[in-house]
XYZ file of N, CA, C and O in Angstrom:
348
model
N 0.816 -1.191 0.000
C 0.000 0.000 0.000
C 0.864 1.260 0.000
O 0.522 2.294 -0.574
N 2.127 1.098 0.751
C 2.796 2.252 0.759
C 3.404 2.742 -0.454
O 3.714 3.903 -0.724
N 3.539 1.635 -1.189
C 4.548 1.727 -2.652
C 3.592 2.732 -3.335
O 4.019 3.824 -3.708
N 2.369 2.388 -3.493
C 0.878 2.832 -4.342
C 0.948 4.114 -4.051
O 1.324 4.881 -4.938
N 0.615 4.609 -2.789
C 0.115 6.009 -1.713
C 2.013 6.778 -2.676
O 2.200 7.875 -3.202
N 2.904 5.693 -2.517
C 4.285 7.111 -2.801
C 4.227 6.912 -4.502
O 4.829 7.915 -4.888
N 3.945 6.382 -5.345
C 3.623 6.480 -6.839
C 2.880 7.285 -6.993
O 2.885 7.953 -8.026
N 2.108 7.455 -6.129
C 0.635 8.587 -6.578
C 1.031 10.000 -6.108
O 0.576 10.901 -6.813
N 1.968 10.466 -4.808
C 2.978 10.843 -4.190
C 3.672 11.783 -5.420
O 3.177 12.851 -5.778
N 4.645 11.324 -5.881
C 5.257 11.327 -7.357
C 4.700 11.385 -8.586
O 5.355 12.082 -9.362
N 4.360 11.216 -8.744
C 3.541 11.067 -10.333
C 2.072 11.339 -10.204
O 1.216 10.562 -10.627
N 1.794 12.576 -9.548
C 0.399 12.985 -9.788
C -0.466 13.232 -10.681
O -1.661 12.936 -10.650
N 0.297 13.957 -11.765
C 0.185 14.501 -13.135
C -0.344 13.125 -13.426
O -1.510 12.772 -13.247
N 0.565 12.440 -13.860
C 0.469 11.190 -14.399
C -0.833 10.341 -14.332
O -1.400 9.688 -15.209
N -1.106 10.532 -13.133
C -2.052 9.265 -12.195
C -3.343 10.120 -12.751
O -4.480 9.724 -13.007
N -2.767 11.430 -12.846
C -4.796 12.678 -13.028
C -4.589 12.462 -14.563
O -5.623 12.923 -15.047
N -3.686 11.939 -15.743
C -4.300 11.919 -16.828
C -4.565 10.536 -17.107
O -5.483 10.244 -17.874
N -3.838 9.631 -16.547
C -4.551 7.832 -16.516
C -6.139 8.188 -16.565
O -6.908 7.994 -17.506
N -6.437 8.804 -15.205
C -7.556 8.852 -14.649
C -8.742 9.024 -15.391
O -9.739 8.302 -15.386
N -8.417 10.605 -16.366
C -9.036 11.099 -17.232
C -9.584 10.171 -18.925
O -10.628 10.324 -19.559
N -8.570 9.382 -19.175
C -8.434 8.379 -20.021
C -9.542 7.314 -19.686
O -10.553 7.118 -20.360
N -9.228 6.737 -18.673
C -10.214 5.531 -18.095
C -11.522 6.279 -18.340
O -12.239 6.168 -19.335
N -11.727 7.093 -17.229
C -13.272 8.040 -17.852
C -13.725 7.964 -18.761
O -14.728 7.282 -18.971
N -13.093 8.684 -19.641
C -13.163 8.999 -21.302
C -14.011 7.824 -22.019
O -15.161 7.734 -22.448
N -12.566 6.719 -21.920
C -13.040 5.584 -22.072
C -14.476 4.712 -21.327
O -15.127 3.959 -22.051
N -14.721 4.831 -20.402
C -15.883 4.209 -19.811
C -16.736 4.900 -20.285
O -17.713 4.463 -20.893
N -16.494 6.053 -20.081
C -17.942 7.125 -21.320
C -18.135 6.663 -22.713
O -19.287 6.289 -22.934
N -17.689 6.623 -23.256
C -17.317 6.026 -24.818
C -17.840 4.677 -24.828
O -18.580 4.317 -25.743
N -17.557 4.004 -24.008
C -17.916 2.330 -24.032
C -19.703 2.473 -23.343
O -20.550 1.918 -24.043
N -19.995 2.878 -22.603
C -21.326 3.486 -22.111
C -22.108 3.825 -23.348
O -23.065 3.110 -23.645
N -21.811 4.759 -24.024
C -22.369 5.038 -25.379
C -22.930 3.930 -26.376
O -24.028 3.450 -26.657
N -21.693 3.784 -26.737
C -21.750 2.531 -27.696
C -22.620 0.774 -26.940
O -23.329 0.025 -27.613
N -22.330 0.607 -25.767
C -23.190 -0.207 -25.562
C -24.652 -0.139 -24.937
O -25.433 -1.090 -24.930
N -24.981 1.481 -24.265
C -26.428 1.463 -24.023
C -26.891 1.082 -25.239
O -26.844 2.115 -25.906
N -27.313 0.201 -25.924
C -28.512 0.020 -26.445
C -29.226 -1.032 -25.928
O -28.891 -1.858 -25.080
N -30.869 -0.828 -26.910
C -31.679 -1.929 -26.280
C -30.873 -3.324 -26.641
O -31.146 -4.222 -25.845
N -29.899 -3.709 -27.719
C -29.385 -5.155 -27.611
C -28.622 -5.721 -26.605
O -28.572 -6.914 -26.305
N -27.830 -4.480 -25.932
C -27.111 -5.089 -24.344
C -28.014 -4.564 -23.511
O -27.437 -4.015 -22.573
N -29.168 -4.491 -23.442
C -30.041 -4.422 -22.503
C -29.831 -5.439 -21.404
O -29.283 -4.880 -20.454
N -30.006 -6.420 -21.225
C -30.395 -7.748 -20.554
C -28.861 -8.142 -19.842
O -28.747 -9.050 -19.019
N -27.767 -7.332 -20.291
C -26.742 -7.806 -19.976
C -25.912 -6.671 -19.143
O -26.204 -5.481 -19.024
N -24.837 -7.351 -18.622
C -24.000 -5.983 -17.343
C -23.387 -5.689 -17.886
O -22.540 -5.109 -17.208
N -23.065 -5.663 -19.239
C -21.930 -4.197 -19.564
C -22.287 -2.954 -19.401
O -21.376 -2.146 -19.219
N -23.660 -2.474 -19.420
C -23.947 -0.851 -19.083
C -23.507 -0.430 -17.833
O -23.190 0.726 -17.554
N -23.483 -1.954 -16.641
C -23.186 -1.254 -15.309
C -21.906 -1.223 -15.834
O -21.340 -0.135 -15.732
N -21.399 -1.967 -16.278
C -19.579 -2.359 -16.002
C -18.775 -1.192 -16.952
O -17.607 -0.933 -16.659
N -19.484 -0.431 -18.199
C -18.846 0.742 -18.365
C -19.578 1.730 -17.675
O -19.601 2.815 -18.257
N -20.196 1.667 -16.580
C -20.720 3.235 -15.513
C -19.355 2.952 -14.635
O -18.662 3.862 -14.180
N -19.135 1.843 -14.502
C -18.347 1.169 -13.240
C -17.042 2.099 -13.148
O -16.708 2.962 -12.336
N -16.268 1.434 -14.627
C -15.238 2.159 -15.449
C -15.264 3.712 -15.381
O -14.277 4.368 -15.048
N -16.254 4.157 -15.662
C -16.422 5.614 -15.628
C -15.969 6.353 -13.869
O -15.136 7.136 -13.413
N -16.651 5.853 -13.567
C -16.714 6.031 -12.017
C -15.500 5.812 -11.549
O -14.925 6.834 -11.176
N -14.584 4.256 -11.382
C -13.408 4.680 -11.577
C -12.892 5.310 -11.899
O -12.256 5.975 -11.082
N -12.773 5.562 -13.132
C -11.570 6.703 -13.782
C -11.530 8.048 -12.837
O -10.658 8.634 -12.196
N -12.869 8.218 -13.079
C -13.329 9.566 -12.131
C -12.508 9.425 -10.928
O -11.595 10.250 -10.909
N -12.544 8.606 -9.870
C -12.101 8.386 -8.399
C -10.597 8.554 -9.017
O -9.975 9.216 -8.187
N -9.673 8.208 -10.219
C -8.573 8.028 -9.742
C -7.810 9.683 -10.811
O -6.746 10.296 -10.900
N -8.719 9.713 -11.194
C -8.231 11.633 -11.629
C -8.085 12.626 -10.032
O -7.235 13.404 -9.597
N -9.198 12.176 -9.599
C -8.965 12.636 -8.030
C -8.231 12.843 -7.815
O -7.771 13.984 -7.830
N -7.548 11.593 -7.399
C -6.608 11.359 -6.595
C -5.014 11.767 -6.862
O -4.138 12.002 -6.030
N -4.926 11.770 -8.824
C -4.271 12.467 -8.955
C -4.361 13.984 -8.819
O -3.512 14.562 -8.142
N -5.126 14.516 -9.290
C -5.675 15.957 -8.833
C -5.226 16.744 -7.276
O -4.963 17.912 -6.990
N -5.292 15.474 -6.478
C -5.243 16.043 -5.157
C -3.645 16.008 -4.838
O -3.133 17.023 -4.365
N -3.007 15.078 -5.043
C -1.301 14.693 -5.715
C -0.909 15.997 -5.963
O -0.079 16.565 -5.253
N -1.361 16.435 -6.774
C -1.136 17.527 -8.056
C -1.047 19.201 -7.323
O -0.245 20.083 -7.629
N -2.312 19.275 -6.126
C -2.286 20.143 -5.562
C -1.593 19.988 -4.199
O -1.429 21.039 -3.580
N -1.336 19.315 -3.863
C -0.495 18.903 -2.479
C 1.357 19.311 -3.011
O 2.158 19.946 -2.326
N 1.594 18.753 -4.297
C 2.776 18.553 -4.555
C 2.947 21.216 -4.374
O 3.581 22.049 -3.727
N 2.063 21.175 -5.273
C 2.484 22.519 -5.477
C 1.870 23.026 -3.968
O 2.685 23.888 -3.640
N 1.217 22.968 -3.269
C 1.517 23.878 -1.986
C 2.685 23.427 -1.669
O 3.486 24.361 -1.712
N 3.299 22.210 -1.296
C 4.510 21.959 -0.666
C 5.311 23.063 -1.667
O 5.733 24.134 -1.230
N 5.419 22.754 -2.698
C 6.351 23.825 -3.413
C 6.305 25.142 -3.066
O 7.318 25.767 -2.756
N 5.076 25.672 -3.096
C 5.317 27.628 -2.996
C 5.073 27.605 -1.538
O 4.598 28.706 -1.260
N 5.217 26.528 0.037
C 5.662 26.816 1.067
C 7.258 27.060 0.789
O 7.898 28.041 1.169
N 7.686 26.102 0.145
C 9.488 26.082 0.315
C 9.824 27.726 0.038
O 10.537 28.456 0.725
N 8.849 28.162 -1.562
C 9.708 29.263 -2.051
C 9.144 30.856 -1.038
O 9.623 31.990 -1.030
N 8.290 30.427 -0.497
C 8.149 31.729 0.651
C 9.431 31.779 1.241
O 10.333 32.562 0.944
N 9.451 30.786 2.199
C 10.277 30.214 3.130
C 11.852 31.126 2.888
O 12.404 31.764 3.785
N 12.238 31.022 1.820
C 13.779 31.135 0.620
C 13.413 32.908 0.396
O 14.364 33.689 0.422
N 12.169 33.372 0.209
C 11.969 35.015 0.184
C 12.130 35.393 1.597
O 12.919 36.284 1.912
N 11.608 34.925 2.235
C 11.745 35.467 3.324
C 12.982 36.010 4.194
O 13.091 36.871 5.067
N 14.043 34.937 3.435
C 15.211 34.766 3.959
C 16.131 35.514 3.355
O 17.319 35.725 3.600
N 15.264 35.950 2.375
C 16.418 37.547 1.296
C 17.094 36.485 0.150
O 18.071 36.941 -0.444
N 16.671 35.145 -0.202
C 17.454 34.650 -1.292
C 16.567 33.867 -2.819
O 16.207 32.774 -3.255
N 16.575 35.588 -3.215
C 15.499 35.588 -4.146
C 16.115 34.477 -5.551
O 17.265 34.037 -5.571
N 15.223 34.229 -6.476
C 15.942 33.904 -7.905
C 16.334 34.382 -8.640
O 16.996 33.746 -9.459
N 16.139 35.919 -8.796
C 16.704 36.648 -9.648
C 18.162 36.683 -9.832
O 18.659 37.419 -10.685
């Protein structure tokens, strides 16, 4: 679990456009199989399913994504404050 939690950690970006993809994709597959011929059958749940996933794991990169940059513009206050600008 820890390996997972520090990949997602690292590679936020990454994990929020997987995320977006899967979606995409479960939307797309949703489309194409609501009809009345897969009526009777679980692929409509199983691409909502997909969808829904994807969704949960854009999150998670998303939240990655914004965690990584507050940690960042705490450091660069931190470095102004101290008179050691980038210029």
């Amino acid at each position: 679990m820890n390996t997972i939690l520090a990949f997602i950690k690292e590679r936020g970006f990454t994990v929020m456009i997987w995320g977006m993809l899967t979606a995409v994709a479960g939307i797309v597959a949703y489309v194409t199989i609501n009809t009345p011929r897969f009526a009777g059958t679980p692929l409509p749940k199983a691409a909502l399913a997909l969808t829904i996933i994807g969704f949960i794991i854009y999150i998670a990169g998303r939240v990655s994504v914004a965690m990584q940059r507050r940690r960042n513009s705490y450091g660069r206050r931190s470095e102004k404050e101290e008179g050691q600008d980038d210029e």
